[in-house]
PDB file of C-alpha atoms in Angstrom:
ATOM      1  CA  UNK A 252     -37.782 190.296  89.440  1.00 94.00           C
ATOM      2  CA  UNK A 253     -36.039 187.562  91.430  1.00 95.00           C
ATOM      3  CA  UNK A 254     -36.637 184.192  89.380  1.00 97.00           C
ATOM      4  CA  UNK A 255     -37.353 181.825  91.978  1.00 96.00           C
ATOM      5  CA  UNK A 256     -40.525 180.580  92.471  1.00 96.00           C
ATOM      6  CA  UNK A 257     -42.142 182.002  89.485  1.00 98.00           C
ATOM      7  CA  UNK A 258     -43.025 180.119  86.094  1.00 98.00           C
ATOM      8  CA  UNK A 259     -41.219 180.259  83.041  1.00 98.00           C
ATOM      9  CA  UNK A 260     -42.040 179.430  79.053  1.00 98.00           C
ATOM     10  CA  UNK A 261     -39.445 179.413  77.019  1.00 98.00           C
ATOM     11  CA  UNK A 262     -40.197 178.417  73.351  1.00 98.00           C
ATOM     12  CA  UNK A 263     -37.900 176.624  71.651  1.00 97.00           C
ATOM     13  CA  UNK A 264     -36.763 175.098  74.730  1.00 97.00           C
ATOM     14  CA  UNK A 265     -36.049 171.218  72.803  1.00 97.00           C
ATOM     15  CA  UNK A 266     -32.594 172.118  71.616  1.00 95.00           C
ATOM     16  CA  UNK A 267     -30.049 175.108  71.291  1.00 95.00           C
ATOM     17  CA  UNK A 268     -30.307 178.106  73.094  1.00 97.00           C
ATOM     18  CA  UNK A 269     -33.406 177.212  74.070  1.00 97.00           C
ATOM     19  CA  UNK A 270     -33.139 174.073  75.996  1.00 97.00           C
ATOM     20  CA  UNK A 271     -29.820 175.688  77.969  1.00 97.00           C
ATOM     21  CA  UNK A 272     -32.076 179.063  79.142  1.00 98.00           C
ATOM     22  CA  UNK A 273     -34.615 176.044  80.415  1.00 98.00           C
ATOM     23  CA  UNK A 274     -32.120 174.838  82.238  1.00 97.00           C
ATOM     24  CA  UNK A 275     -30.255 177.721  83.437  1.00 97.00           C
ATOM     25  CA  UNK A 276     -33.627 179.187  85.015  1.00 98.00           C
ATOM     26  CA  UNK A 277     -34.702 176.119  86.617  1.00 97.00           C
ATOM     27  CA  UNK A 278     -30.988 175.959  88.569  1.00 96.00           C
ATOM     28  CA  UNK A 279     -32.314 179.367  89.470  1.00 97.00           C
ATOM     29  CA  UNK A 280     -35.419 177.951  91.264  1.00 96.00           C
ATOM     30  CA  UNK A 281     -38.071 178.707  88.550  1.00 97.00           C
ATOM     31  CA  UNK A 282     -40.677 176.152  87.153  1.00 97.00           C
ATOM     32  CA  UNK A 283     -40.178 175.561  83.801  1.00 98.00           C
ATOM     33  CA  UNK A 284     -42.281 175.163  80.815  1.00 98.00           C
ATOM     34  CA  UNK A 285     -40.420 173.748  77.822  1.00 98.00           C
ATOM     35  CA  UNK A 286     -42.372 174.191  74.345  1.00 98.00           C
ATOM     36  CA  UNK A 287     -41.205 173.019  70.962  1.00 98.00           C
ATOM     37  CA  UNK A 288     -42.101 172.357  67.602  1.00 97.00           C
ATOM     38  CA  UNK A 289     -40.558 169.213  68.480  1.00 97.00           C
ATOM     39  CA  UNK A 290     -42.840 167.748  71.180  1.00 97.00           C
ATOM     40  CA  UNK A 291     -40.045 164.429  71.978  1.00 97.00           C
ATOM     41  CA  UNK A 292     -37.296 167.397  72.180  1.00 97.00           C
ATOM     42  CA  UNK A 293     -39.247 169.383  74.393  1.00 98.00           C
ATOM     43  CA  UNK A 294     -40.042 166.157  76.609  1.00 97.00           C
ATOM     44  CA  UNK A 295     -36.669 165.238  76.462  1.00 97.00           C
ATOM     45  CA  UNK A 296     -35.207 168.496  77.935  1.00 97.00           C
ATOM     46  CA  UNK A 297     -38.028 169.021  80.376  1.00 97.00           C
ATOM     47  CA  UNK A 298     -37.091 165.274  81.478  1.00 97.00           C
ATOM     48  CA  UNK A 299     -33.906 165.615  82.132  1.00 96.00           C
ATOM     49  CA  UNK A 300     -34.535 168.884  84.267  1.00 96.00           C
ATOM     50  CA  UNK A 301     -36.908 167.084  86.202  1.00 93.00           C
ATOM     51  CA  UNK A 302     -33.849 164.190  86.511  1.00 91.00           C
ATOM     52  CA  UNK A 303     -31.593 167.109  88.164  1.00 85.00           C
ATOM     53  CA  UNK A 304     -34.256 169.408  90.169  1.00 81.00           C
ATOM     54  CA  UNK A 305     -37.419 167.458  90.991  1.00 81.00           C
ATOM     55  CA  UNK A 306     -40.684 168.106  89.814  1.00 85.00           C
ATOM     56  CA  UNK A 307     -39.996 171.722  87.866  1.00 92.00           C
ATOM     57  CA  UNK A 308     -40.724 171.515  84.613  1.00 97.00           C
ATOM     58  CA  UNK A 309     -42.966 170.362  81.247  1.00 97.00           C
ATOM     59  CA  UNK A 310     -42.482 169.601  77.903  1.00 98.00           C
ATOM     60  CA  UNK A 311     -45.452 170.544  75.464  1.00 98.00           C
ATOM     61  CA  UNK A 312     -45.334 170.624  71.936  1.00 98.00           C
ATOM     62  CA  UNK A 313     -46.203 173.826  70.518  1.00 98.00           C
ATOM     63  CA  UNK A 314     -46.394 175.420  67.088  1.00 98.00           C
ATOM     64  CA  UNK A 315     -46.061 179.131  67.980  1.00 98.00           C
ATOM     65  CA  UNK A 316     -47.560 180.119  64.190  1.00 98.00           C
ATOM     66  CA  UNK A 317     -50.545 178.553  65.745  1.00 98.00           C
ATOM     67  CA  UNK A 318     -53.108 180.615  68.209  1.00 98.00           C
ATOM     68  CA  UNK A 319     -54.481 177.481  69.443  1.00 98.00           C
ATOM     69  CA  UNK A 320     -51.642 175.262  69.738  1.00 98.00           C
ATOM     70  CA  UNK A 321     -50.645 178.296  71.548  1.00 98.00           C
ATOM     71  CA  UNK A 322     -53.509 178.407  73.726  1.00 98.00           C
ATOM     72  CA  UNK A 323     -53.758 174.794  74.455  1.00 98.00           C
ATOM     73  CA  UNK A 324     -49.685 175.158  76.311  1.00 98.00           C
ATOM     74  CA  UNK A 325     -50.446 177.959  77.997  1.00 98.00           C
ATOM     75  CA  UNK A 326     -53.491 176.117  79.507  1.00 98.00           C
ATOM     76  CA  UNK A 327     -51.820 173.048  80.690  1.00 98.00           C
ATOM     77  CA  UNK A 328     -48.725 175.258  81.807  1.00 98.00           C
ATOM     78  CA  UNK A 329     -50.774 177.144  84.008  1.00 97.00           C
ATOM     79  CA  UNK A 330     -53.016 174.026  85.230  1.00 97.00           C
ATOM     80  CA  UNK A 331     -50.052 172.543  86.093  1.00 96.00           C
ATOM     81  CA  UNK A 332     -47.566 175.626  87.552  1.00 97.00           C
ATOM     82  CA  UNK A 333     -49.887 178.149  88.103  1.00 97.00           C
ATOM     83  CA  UNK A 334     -49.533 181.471  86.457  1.00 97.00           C
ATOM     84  CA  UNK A 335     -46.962 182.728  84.040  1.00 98.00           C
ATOM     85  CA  UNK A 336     -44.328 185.578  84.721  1.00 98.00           C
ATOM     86  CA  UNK A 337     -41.866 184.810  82.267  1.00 98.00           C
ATOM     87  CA  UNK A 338     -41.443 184.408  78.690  1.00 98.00           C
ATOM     88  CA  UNK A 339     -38.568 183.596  76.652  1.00 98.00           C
ATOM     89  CA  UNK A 340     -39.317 183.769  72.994  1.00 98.00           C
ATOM     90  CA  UNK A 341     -35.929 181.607  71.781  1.00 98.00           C
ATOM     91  CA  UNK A 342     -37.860 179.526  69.157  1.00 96.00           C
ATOM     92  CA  UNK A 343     -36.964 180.393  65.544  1.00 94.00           C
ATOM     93  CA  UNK A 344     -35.831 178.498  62.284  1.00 92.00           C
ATOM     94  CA  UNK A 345     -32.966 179.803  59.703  1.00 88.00           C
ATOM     95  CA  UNK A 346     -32.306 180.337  55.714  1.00 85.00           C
ATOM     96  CA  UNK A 347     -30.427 181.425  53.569  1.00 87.00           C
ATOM     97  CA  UNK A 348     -30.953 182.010  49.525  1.00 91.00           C
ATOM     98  CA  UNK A 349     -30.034 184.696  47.096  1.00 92.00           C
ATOM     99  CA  UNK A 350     -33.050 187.102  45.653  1.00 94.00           C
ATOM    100  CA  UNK A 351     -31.499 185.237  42.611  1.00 96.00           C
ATOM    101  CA  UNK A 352     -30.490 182.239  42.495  1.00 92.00           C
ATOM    102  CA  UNK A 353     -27.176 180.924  40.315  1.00 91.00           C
ATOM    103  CA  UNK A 354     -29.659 179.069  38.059  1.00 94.00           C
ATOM    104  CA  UNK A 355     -31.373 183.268  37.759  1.00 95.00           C
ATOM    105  CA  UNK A 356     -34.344 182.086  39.289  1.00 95.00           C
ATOM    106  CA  UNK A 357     -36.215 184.607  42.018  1.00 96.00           C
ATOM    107  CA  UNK A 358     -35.913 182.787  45.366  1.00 94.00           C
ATOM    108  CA  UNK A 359     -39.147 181.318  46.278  1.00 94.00           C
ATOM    109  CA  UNK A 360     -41.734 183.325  48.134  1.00 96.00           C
ATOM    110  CA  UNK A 361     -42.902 180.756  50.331  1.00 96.00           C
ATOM    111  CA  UNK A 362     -39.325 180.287  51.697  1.00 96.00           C
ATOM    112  CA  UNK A 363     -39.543 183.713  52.408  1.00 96.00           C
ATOM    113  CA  UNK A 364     -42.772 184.312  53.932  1.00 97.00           C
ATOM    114  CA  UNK A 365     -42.278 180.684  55.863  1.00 97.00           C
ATOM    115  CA  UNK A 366     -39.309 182.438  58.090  1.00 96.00           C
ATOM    116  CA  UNK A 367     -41.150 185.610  59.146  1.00 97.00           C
ATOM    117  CA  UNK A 368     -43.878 183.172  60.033  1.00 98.00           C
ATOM    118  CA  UNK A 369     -42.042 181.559  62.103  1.00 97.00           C
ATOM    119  CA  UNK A 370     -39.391 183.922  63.517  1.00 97.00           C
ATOM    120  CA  UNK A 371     -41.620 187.662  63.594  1.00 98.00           C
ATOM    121  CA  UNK A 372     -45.286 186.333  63.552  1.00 98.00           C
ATOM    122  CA  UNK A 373     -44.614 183.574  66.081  1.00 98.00           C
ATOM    123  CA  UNK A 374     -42.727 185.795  68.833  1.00 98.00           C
ATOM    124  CA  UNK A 375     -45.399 188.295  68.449  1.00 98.00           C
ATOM    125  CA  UNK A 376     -48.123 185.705  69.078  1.00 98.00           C
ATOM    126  CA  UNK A 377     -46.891 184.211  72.123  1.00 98.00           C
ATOM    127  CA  UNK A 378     -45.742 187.145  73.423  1.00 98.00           C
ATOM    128  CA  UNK A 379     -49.538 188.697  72.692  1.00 98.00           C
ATOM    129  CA  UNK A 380     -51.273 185.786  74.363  1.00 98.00           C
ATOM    130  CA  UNK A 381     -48.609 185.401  77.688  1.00 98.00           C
ATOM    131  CA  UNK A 382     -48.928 189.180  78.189  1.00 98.00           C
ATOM    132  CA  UNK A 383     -52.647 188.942  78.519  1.00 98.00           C
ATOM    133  CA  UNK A 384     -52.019 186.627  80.935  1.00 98.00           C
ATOM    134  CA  UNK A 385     -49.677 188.651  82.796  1.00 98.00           C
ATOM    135  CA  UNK A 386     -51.875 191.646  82.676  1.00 98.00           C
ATOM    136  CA  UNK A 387     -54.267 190.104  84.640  1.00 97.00           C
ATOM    137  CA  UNK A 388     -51.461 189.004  87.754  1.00 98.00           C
ATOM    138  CA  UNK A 389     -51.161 191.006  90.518  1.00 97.00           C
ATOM    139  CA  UNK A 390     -48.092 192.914  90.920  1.00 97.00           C
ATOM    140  CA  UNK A 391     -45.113 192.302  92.721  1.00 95.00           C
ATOM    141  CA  UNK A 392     -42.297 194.601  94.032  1.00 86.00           C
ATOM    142  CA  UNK A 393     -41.542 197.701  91.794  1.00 90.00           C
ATOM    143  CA  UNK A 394     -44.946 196.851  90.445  1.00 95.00           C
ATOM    144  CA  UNK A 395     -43.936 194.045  87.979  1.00 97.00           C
ATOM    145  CA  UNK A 396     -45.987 191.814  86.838  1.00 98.00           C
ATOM    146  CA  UNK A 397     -43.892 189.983  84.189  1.00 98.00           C
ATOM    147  CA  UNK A 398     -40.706 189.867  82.084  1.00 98.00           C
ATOM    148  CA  UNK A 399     -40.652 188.964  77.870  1.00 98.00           C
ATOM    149  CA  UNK A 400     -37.552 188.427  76.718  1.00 98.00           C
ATOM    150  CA  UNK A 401     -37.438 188.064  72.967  1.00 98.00           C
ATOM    151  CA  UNK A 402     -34.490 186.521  70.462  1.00 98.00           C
ATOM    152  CA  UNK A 403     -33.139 188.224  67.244  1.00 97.00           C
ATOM    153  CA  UNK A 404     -29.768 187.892  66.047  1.00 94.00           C
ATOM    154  CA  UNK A 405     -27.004 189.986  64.604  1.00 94.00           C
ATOM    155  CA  UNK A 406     -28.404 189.811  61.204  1.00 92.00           C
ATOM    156  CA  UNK A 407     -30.664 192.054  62.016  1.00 96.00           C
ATOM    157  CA  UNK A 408     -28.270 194.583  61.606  1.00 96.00           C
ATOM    158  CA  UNK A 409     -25.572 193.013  59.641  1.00 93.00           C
ATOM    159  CA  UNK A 410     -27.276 190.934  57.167  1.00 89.00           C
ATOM    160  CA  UNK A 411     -25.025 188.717  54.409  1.00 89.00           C
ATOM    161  CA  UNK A 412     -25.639 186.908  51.554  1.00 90.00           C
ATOM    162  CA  UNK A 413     -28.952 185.142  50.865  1.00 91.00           C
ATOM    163  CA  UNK A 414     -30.233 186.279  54.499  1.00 91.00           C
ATOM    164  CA  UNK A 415     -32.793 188.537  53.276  1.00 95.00           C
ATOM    165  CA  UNK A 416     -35.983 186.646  54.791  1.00 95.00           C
ATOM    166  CA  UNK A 417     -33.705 185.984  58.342  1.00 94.00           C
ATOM    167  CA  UNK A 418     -32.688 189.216  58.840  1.00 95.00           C
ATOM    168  CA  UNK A 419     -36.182 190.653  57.797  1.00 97.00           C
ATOM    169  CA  UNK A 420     -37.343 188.486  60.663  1.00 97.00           C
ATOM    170  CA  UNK A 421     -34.982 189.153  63.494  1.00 97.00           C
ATOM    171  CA  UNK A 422     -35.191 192.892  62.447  1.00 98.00           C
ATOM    172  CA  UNK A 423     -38.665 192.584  62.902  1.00 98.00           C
ATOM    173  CA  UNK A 424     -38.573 191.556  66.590  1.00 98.00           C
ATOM    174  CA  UNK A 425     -35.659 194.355  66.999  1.00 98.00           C
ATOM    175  CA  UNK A 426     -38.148 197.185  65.540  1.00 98.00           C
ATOM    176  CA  UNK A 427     -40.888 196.035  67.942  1.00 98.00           C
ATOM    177  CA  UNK A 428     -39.148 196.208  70.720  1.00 98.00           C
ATOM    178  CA  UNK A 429     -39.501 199.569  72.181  1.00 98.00           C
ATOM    179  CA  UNK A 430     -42.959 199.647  70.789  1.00 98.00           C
ATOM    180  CA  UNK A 431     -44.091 196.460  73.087  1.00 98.00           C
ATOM    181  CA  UNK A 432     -42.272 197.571  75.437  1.00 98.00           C
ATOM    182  CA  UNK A 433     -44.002 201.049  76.004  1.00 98.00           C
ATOM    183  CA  UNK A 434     -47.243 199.662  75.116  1.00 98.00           C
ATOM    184  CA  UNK A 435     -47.056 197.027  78.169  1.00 98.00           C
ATOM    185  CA  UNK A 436     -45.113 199.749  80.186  1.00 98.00           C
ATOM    186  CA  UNK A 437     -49.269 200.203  81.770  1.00 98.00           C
ATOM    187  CA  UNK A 438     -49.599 196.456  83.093  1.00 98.00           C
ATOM    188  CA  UNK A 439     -45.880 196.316  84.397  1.00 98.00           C
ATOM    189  CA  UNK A 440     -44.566 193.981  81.793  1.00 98.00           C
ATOM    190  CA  UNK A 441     -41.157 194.333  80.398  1.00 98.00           C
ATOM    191  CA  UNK A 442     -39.703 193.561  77.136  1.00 98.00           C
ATOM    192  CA  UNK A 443     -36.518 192.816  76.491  1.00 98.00           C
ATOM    193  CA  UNK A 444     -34.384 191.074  73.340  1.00 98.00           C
ATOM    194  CA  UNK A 445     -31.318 189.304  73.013  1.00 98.00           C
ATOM    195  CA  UNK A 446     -29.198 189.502  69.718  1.00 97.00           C
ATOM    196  CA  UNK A 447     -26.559 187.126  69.892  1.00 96.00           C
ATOM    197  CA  UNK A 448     -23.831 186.322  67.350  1.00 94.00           C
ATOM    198  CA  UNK A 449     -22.343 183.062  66.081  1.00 91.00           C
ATOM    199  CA  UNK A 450     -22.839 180.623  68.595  1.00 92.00           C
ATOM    200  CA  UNK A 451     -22.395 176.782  69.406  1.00 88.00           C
ATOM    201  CA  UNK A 452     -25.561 175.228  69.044  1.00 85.00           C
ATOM    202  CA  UNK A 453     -26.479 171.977  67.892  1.00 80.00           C
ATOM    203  CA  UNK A 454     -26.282 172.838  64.479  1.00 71.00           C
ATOM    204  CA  UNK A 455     -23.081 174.581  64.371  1.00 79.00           C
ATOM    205  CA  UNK A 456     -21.310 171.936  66.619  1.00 78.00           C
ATOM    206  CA  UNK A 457     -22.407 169.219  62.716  1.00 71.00           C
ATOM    207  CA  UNK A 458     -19.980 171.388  60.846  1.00 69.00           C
ATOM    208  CA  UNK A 459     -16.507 170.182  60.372  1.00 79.00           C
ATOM    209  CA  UNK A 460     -14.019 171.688  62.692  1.00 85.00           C
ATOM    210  CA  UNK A 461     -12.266 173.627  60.120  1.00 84.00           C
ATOM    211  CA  UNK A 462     -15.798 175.703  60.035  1.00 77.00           C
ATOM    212  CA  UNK A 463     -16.116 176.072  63.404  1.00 82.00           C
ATOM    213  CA  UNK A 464     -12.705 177.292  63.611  1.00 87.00           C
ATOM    214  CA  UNK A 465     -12.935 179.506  60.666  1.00 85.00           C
ATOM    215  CA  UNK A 466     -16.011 181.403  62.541  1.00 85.00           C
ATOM    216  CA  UNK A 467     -14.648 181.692  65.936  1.00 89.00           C
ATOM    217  CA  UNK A 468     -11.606 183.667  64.556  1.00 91.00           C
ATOM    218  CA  UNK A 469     -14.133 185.899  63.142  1.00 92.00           C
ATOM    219  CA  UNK A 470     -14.656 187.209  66.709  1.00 94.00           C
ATOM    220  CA  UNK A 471     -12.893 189.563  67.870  1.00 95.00           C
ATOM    221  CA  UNK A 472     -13.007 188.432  72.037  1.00 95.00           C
ATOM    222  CA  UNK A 473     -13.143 186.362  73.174  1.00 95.00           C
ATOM    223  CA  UNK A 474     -12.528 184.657  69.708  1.00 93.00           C
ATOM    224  CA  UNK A 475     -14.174 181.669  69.993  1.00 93.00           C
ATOM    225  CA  UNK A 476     -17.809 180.700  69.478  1.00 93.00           C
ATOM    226  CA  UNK A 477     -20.506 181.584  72.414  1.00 95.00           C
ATOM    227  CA  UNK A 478     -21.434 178.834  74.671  1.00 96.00           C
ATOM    228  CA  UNK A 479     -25.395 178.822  75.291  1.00 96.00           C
ATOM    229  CA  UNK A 480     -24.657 178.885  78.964  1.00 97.00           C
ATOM    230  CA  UNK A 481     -23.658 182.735  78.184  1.00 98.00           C
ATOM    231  CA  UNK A 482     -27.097 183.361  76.637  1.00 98.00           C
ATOM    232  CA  UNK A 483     -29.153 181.743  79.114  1.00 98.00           C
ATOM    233  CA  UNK A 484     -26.949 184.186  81.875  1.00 98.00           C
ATOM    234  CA  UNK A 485     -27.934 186.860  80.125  1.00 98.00           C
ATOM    235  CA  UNK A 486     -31.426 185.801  79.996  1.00 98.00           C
ATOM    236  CA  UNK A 487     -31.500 185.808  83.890  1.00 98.00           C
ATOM    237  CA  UNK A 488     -29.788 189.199  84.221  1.00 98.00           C
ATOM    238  CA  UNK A 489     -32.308 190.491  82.156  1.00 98.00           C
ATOM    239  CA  UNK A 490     -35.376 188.813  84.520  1.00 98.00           C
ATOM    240  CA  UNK A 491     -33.393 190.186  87.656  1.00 97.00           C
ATOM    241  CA  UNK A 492     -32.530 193.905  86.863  1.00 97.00           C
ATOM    242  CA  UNK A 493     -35.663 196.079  86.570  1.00 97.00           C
ATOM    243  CA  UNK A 494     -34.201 198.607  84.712  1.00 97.00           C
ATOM    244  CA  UNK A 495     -33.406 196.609  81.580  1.00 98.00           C
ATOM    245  CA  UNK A 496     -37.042 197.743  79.653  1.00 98.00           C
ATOM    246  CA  UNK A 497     -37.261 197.873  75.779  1.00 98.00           C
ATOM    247  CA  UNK A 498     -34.170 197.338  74.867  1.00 98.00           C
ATOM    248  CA  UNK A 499     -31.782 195.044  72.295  1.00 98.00           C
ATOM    249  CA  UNK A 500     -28.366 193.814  73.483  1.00 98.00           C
ATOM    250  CA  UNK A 501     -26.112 191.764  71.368  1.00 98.00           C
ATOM    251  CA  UNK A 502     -23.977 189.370  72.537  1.00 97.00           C
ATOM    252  CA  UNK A 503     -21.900 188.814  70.189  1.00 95.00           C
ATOM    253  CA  UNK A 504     -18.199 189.664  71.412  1.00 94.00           C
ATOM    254  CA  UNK A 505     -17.536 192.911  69.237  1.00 95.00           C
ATOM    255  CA  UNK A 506     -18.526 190.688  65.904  1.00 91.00           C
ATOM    256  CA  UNK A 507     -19.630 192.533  62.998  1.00 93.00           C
ATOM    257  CA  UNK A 508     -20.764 190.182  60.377  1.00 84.00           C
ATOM    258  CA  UNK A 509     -19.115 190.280  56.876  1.00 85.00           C
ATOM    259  CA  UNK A 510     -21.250 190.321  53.548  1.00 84.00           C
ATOM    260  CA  UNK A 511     -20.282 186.644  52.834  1.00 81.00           C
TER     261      UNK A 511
END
């Protein structure tokens, strides 16, 4: 499906990942919808898009655990753009504790069940209520009618310490890949997800340099850390080529993550 012209939501689009896949398909002529937990980051992003391409983009504040905060964006997305006919599902939120703590405490369930909230349930809810939505387009070329790309990480498959409830999560979205893929194979909608490695995002770039340095010679090439203009490239790819369908890539430069 060739991006421009069409409407994009990408979730988690205030920061990260996120907010650099906003931007990378707006320079590719779509209209962008930027939804975040963080409504002023959102805002912010979708601001400064606006600042570079005109009038091609909104920031909403969106809890994607939530069917009608869910709801409620989609509405005002498609009041203001029109329809939807992509989805990026970047938003997610991290942890990391032992099953047993150093003080021999169990970790706490809610941290736990908090993560595949957010991470597995929310992905599956957006991507539930945007692929109604889709459904119901008409179809373009090759018969598409829409594109869901999804994020999991590396974890997924090469969890480490105290990443039981991430990887849990991001192996979630990986399992149900094929499976949503196949079972919105009917209304022309494919599904897609990206598992990237270690890369620079806001949060990395607050560790001290030694850190940074430290896990950018864990990769083997290009050994440094991955820039979220790579992601949001591969994002596009993934719109553009009609064969990509149910599938998980990582992009992760050959890395293979170590127990600790």
């Amino acid at each position: 499906m060739k991006i421009e012209g069409h409407v994009a939501i990408v979730t988690g689009g205030g920061s990260g990942l996120g907010a650099q896949t906003a931007r990378g398909l707006a320079a590719l002529g779509a209209k962008v919808a930027v939804l975040d937990i963080n409504g002023d980051g959102a805002e912010r992003v979708a601001g400064e898009i606006d600042a570079d391409r005109g009038n091609r983009a909104i920031g909403l504040r969106c809890d994607i655990t939530d069917e009608a905060s869910v709801e409620a964006a989609l509405a005002a997305v498609r009041e203001r753009f029109g329809p939807v006919r992509l989805l990026m599902n970047v938003a997610g939120i991290g942890s990391a504790k032992r099953i047993v703590g150093k003080d021999g405490r169990a970790a706490p369930l809610a941290d736990f069940r908090r993560v595949i909230e957010v991470n597995l349930i929310g992905t599956y809810n957006v991507a539930r209520l945007v692929a109604a939505q889709m459904a119901a387009l008409e179809p373009l070329a090759d018969g598409e009618r829409g594109v869901i790309v999804n994020t999991a990480s590396v974890a997924a498959f090469d969890g480490q310490v105290g990443q039981e409830a991430y990887s849990a999560s991001k192996g979630g979205i990986v399992s149900m890949t094929l499976p949503m893929a196949r079972d919105l194979a009917q209304h022309g909608i494919r599904v897609v997800t990206i598992a990237p490695g270690l890369f620079l995002t806001p949060l990395v770039a607050e560790l001290p340099e030694a850190v940074q340095a430290s896990l950018a010679a864990s990769i083997p090439f290009p050994q440094r850390l991955g820039k979220p203009e790579e992601f949001a490239q591969l994002a596009a790819a993934i719109v553009e080529n009609v064969a990509l369908n149910g599938e998980v890539i990582r992009l992760d430069g050959a890395l293979r993550m170590a127990p600790r």
